[in-house]
PDB file of C-alpha atoms in Angstrom:
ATOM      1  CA  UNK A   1       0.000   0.000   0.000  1.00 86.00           C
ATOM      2  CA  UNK A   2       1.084   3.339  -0.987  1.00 95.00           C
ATOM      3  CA  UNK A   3       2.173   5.946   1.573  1.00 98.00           C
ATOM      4  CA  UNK A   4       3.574   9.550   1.382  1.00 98.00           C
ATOM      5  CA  UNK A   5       5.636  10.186   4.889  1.00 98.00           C
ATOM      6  CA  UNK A   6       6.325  14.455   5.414  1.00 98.00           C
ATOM      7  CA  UNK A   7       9.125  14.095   8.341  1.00 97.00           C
ATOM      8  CA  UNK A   8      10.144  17.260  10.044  1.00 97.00           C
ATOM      9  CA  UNK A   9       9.908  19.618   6.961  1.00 98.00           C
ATOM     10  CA  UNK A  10      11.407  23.082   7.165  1.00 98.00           C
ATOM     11  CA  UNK A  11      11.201  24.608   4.661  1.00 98.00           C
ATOM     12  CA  UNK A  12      12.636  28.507   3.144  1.00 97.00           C
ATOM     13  CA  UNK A  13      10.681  30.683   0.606  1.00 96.00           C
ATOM     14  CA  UNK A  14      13.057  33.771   0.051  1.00 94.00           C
ATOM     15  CA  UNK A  15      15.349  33.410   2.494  1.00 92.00           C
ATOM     16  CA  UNK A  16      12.191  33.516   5.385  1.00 95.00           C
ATOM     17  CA  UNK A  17      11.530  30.228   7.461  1.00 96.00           C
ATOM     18  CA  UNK A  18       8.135  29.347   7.015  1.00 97.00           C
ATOM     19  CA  UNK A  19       7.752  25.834   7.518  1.00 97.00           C
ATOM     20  CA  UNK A  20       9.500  24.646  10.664  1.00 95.00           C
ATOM     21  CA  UNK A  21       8.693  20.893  11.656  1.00 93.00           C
ATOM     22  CA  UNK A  22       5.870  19.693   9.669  1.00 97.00           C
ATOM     23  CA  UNK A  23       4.791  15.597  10.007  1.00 97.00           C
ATOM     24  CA  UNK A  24       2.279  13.652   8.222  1.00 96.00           C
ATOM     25  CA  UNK A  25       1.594  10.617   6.778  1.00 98.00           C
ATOM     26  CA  UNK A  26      -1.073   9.732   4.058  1.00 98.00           C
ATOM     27  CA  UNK A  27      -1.976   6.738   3.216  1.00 98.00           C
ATOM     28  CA  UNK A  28      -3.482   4.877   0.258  1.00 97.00           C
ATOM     29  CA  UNK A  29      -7.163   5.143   0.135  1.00 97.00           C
ATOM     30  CA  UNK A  30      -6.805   8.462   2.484  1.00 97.00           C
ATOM     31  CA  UNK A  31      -8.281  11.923   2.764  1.00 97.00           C
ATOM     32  CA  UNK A  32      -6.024  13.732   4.781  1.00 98.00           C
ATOM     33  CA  UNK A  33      -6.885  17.945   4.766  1.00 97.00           C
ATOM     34  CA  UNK A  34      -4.494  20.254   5.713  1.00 97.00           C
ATOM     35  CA  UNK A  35      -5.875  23.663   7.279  1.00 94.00           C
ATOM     36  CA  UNK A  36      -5.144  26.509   8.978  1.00 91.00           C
ATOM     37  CA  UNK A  37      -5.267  30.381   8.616  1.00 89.00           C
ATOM     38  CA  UNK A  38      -3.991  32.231   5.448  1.00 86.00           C
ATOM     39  CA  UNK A  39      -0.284  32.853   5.127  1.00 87.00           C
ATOM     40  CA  UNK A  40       0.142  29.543   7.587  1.00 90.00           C
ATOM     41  CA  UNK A  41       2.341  27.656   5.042  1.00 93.00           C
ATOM     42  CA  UNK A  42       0.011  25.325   3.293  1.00 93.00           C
ATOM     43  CA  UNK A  43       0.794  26.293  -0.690  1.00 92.00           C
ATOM     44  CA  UNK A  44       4.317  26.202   1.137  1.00 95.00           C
ATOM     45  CA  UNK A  45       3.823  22.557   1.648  1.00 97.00           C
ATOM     46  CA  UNK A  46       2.130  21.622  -1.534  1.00 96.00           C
ATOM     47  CA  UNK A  47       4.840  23.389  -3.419  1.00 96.00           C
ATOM     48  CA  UNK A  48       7.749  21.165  -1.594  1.00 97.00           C
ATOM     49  CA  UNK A  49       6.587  18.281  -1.741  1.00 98.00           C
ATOM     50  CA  UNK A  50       6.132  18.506  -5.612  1.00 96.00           C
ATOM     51  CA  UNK A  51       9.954  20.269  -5.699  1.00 96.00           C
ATOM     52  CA  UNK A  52       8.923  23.772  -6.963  1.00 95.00           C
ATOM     53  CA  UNK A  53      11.739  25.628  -7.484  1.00 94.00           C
ATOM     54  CA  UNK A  54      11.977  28.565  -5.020  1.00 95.00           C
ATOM     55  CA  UNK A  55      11.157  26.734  -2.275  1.00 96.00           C
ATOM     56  CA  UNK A  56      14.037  25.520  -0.566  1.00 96.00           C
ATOM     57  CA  UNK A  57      14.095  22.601   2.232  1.00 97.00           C
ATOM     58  CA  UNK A  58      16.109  23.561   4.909  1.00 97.00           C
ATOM     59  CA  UNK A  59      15.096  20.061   6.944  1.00 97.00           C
ATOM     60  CA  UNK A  60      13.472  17.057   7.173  1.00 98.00           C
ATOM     61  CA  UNK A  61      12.297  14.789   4.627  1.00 98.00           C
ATOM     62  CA  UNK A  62       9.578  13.627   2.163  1.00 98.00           C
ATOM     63  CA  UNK A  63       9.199   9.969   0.728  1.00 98.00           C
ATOM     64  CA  UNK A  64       6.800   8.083  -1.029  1.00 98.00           C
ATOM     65  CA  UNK A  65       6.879   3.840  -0.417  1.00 98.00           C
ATOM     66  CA  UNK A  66      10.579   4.613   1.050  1.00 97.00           C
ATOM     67  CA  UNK A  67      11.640   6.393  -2.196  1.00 98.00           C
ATOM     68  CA  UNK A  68      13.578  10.246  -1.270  1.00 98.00           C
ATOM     69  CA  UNK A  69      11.809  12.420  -2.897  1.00 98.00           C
ATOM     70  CA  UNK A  70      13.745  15.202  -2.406  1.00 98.00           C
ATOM     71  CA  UNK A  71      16.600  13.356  -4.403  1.00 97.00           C
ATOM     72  CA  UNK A  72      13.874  13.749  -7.548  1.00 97.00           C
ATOM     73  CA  UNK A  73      13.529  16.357  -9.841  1.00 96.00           C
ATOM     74  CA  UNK A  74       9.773  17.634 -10.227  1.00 95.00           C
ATOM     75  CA  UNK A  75       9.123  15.319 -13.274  1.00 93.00           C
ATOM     76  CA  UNK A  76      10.369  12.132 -11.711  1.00 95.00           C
ATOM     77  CA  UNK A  77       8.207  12.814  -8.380  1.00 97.00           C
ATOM     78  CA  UNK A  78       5.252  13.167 -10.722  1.00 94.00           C
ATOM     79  CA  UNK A  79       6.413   9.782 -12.461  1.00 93.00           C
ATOM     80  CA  UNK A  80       7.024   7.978  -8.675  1.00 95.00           C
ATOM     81  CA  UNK A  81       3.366   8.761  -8.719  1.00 96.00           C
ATOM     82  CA  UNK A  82       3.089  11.962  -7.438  1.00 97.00           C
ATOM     83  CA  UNK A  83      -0.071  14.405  -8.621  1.00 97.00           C
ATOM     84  CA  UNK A  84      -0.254  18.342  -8.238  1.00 96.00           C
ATOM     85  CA  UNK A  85      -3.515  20.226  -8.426  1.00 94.00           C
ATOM     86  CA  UNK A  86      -2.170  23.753  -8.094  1.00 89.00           C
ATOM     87  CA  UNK A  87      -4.467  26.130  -7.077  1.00 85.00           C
ATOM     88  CA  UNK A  88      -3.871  28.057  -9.782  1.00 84.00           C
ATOM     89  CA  UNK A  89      -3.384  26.003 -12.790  1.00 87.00           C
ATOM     90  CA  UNK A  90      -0.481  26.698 -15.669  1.00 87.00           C
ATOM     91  CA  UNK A  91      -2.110  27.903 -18.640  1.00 91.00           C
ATOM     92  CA  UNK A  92       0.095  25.933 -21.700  1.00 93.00           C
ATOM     93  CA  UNK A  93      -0.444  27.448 -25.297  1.00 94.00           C
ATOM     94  CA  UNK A  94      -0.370  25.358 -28.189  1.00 94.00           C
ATOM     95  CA  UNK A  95      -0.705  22.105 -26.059  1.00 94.00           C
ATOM     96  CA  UNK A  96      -4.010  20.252 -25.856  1.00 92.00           C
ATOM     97  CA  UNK A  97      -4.692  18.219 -22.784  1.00 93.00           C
ATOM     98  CA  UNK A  98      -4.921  15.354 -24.661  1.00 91.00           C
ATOM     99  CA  UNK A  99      -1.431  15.735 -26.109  1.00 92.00           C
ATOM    100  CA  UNK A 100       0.268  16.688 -22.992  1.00 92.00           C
ATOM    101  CA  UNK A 101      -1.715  13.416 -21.577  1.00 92.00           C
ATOM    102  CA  UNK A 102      -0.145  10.958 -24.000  1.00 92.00           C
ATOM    103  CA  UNK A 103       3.483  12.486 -23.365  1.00 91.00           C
ATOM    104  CA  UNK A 104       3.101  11.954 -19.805  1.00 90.00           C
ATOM    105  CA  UNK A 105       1.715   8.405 -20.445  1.00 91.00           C
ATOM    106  CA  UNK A 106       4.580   7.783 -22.751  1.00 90.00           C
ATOM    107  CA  UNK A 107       6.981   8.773 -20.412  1.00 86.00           C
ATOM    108  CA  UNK A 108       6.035   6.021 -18.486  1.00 81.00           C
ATOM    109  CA  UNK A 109       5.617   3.630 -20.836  1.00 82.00           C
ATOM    110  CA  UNK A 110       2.024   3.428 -21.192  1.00 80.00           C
ATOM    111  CA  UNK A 111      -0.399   5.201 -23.719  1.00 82.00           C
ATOM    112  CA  UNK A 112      -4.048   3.022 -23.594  1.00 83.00           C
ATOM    113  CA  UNK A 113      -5.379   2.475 -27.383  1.00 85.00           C
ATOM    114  CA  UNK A 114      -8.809   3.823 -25.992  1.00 89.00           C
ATOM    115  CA  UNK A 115      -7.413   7.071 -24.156  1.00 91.00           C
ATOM    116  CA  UNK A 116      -9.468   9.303 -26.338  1.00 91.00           C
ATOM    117  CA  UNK A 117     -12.319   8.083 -25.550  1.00 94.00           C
ATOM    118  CA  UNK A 118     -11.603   7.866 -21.852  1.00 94.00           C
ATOM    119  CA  UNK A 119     -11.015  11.252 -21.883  1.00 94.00           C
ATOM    120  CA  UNK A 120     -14.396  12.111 -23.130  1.00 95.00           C
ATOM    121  CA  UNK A 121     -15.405   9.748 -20.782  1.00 96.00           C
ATOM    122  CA  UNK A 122     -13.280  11.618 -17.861  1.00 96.00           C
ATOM    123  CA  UNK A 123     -14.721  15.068 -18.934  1.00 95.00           C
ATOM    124  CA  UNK A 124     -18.510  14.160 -18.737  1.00 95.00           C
ATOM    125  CA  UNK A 125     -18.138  12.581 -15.493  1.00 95.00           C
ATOM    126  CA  UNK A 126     -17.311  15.880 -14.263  1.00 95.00           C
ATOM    127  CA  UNK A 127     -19.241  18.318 -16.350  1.00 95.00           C
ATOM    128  CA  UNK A 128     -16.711  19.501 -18.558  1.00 94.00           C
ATOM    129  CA  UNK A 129     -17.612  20.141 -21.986  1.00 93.00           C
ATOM    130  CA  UNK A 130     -15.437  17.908 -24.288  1.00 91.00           C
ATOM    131  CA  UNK A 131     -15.036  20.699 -27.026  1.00 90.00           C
ATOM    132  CA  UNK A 132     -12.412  22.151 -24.890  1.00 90.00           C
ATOM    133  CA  UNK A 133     -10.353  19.012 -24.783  1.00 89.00           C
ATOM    134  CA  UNK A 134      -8.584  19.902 -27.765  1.00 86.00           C
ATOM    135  CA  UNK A 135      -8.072  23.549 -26.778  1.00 89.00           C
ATOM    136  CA  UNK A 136      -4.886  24.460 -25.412  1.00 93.00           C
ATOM    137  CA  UNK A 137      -4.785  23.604 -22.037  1.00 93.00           C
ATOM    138  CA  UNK A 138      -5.947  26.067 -19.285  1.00 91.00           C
ATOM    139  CA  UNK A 139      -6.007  28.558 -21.592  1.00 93.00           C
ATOM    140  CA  UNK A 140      -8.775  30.534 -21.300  1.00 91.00           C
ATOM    141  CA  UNK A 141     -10.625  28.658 -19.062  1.00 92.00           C
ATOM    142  CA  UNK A 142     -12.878  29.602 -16.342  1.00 91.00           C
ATOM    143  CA  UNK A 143     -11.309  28.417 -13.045  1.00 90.00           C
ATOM    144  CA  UNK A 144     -14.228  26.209 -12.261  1.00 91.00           C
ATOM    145  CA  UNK A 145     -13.037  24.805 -15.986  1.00 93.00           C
ATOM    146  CA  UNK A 146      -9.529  24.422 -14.815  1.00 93.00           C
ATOM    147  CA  UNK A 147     -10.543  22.711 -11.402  1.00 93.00           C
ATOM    148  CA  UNK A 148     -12.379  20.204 -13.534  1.00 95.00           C
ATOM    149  CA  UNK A 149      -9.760  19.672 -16.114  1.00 94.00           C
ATOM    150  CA  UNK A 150      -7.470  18.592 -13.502  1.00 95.00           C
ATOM    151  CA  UNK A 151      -9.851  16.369 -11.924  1.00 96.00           C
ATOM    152  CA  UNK A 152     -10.062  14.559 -15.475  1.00 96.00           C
ATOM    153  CA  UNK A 153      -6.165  14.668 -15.309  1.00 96.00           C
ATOM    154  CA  UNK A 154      -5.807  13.431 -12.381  1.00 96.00           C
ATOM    155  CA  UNK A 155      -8.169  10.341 -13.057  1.00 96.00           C
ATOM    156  CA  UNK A 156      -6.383   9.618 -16.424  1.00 95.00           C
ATOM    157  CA  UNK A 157      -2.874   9.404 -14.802  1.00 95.00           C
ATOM    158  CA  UNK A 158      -3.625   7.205 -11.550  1.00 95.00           C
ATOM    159  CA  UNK A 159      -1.445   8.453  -9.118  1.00 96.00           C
ATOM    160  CA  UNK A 160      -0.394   7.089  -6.271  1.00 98.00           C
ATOM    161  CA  UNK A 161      -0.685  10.352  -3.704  1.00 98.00           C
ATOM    162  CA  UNK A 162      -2.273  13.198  -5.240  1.00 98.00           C
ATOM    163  CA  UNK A 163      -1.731  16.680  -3.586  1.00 98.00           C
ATOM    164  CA  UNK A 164      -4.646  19.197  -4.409  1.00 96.00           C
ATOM    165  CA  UNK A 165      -4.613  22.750  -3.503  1.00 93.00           C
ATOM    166  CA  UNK A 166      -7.323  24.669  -2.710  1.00 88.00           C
ATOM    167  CA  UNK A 167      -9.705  22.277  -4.502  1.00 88.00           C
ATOM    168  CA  UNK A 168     -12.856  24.772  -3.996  1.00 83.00           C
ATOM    169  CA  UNK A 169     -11.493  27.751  -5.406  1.00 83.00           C
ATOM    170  CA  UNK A 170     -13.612  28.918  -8.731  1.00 83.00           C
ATOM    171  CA  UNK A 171     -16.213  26.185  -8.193  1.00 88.00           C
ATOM    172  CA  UNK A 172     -19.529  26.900  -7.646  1.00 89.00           C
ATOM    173  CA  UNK A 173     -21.836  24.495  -5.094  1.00 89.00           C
ATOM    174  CA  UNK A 174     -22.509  21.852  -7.951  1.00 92.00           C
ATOM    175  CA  UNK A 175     -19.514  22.320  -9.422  1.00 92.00           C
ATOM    176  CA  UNK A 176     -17.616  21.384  -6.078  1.00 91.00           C
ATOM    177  CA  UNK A 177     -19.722  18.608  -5.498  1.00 93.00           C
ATOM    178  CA  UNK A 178     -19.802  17.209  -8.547  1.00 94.00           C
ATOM    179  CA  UNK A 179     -15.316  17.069  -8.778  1.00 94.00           C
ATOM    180  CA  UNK A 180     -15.514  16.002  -4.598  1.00 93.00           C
ATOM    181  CA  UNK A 181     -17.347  12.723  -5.839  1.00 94.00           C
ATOM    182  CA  UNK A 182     -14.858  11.898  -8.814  1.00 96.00           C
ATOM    183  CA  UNK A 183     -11.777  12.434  -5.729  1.00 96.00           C
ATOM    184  CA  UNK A 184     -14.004  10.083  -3.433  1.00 94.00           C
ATOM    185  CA  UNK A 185     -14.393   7.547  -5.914  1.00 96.00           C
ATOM    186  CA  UNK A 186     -10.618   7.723  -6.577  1.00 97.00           C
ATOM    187  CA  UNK A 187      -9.790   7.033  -3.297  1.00 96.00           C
ATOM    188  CA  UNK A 188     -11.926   4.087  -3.290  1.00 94.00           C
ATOM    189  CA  UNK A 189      -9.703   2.650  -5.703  1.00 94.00           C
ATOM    190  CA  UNK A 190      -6.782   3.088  -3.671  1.00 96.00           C
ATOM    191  CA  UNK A 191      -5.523   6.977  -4.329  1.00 98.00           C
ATOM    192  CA  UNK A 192      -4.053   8.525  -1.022  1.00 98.00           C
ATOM    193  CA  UNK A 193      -5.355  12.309  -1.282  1.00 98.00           C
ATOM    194  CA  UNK A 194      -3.482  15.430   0.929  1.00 98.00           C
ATOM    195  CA  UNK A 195      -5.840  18.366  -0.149  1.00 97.00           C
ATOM    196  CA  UNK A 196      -5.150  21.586   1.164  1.00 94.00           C
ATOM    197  CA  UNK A 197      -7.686  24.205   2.199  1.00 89.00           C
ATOM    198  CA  UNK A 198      -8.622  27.153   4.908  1.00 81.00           C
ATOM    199  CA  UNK A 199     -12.392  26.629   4.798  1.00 79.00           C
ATOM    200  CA  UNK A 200     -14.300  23.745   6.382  1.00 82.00           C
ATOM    201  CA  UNK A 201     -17.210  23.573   3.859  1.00 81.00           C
ATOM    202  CA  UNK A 202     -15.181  21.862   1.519  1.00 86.00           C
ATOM    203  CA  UNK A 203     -15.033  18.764   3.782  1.00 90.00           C
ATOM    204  CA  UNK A 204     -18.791  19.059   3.244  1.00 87.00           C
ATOM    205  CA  UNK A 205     -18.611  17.400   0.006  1.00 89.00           C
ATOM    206  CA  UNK A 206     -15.012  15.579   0.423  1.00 92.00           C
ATOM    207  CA  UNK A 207     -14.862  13.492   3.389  1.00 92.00           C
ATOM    208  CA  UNK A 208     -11.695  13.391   4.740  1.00 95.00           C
ATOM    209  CA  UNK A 209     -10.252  10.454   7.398  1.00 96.00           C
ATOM    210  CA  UNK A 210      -8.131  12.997   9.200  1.00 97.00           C
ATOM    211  CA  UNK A 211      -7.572  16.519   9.606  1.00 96.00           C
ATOM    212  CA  UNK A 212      -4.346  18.529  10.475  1.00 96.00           C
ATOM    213  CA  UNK A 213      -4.228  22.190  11.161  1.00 96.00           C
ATOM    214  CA  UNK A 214      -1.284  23.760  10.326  1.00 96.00           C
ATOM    215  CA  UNK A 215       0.067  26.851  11.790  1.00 92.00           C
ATOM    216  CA  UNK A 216       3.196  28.824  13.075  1.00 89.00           C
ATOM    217  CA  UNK A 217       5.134  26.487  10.639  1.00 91.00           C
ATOM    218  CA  UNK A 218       4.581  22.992  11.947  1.00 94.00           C
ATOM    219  CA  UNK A 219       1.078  20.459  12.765  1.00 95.00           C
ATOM    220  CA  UNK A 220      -0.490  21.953  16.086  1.00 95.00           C
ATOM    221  CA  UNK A 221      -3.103  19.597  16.018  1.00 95.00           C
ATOM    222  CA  UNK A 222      -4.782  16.476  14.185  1.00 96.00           C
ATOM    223  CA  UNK A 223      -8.187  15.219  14.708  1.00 96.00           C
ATOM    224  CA  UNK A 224     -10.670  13.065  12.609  1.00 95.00           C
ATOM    225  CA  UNK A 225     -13.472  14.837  10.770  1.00 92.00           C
ATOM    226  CA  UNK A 226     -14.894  16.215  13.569  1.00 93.00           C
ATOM    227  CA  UNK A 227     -12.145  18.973  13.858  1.00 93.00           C
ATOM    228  CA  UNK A 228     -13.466  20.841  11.007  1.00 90.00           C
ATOM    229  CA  UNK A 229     -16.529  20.943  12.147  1.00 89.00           C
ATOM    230  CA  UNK A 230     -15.343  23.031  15.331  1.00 90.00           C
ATOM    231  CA  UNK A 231     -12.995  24.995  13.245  1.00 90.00           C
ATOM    232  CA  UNK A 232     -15.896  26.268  11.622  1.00 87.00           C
ATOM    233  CA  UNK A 233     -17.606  27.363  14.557  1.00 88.00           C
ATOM    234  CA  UNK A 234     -14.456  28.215  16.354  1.00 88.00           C
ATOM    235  CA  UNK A 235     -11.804  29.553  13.596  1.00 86.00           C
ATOM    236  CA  UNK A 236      -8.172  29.491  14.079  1.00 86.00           C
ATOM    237  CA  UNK A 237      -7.762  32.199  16.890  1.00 86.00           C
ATOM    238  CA  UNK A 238      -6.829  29.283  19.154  1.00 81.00           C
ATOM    239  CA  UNK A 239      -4.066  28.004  17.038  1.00 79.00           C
ATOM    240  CA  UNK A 240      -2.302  31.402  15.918  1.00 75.00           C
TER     241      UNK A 240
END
């Protein structure tokens, strides 16, 4: 069974400290949420863990089924079976999704004869409209759009650990609902998910197994579902 391990992380973002001693395990078949207040860290964490340049660990360690993944570039933590969903997703002219699909498939030595039509398959699931599979991708797209595109990206490549940031932002009520499903039923067939987030509702519609509120640069606290729920009564005020 798969399992990403976050030991300790420090981590440096301009020369500032702001991650300091961050643990967490998730597991195959997980929902683990990471919360806290803006300006905590979290898009700090995300970033790391993927190897975005910039962000510079100063500490600890990241692996994924015992592999270093700090000793990867980017591209070969994404090929260890490693997923990004960036808040903010890359717009990529001239490069449809389905192209930039079969490279990454390729690159691992595996490109299904049916991935077109999995794809369109992919996109209705989640309400996207399959015209804009052969636009370039993320380019101009709405960011409910882009949220759904890499939903159907996500689903296509089968990660092992997927790390999704800010999974809410730009999606309306049915739109969130509708991509929270597709990420449940991924998880039932074995993907371990560390989604990142400051606002409980979206554990409304993705259930997650545990929740970890990070603040001051490290974990403060972990709980099971339940914690959200008082965080959104309560806030942060007692972890800052």
């Amino acid at each position: 069974m798969s399992e990403l391990v976050v030991d300790q992380l420090a981590v440096q973002v301009g020369g500032s400290q702001i991650l300091s001693s961050v643990s967490l395990t998730v597991p195959a078949g997980e929902v683990h949420a990471v919360m806290g207040p803006n300006g905590a860290g979290k898009s700090t964490l995300s970033n790391a863990i993927m190897g975005r340049r910039g962000y510079e660990v100063t500490g600890g360690s990241i692996t994924l089924d015992g592999v270093d993944m700090l000793a990867l570039e980017t591209f070969e933590r994404a090929q260890a079976g490693l997923f990004y969903a960036m808040q903010a997703p890359t717009e990529v002219p001239g490069v449809s999704m389905f192209n930039m699909l079969t490279a990454s498939l390729s690159a691992r030595g595996s490109v299904p004869d049916d991935l077109a039509a999995t794809l369109a398959s992919e996109a209705a699931g989640v309400g996207f409209d399959t015209a804009l599979l052969e636009r370039a991708l993320n380019v101009d797209l709405s960011g409910g759009e882009k949220k759904r595109s890499e939903t159907i990206q996500m689903s296509i490549l089968a990660p092992k650990i997927a790390v999704i940031d800010e999974l809410d932002s730009g999606l309306d009520v049915d739109g969130l609902r509708t991509v929270a499903r597709r990420v449940e039923q991924l998880t039932n067939d074995g993907l371990g998910v560390l989604v990142i987030t400051h606002f409980p509702r979206l554990l409304h519609e993705l259930n997650a197994d545990r929740v970890h509120v990070l603040a001051q640069g490290k974990i403060v606290t972990s709980g099971g579902p339940e914690l959200a729920t008082e965080l959104e009564q309560t806030g942060y005020g007692d972890y800052v």
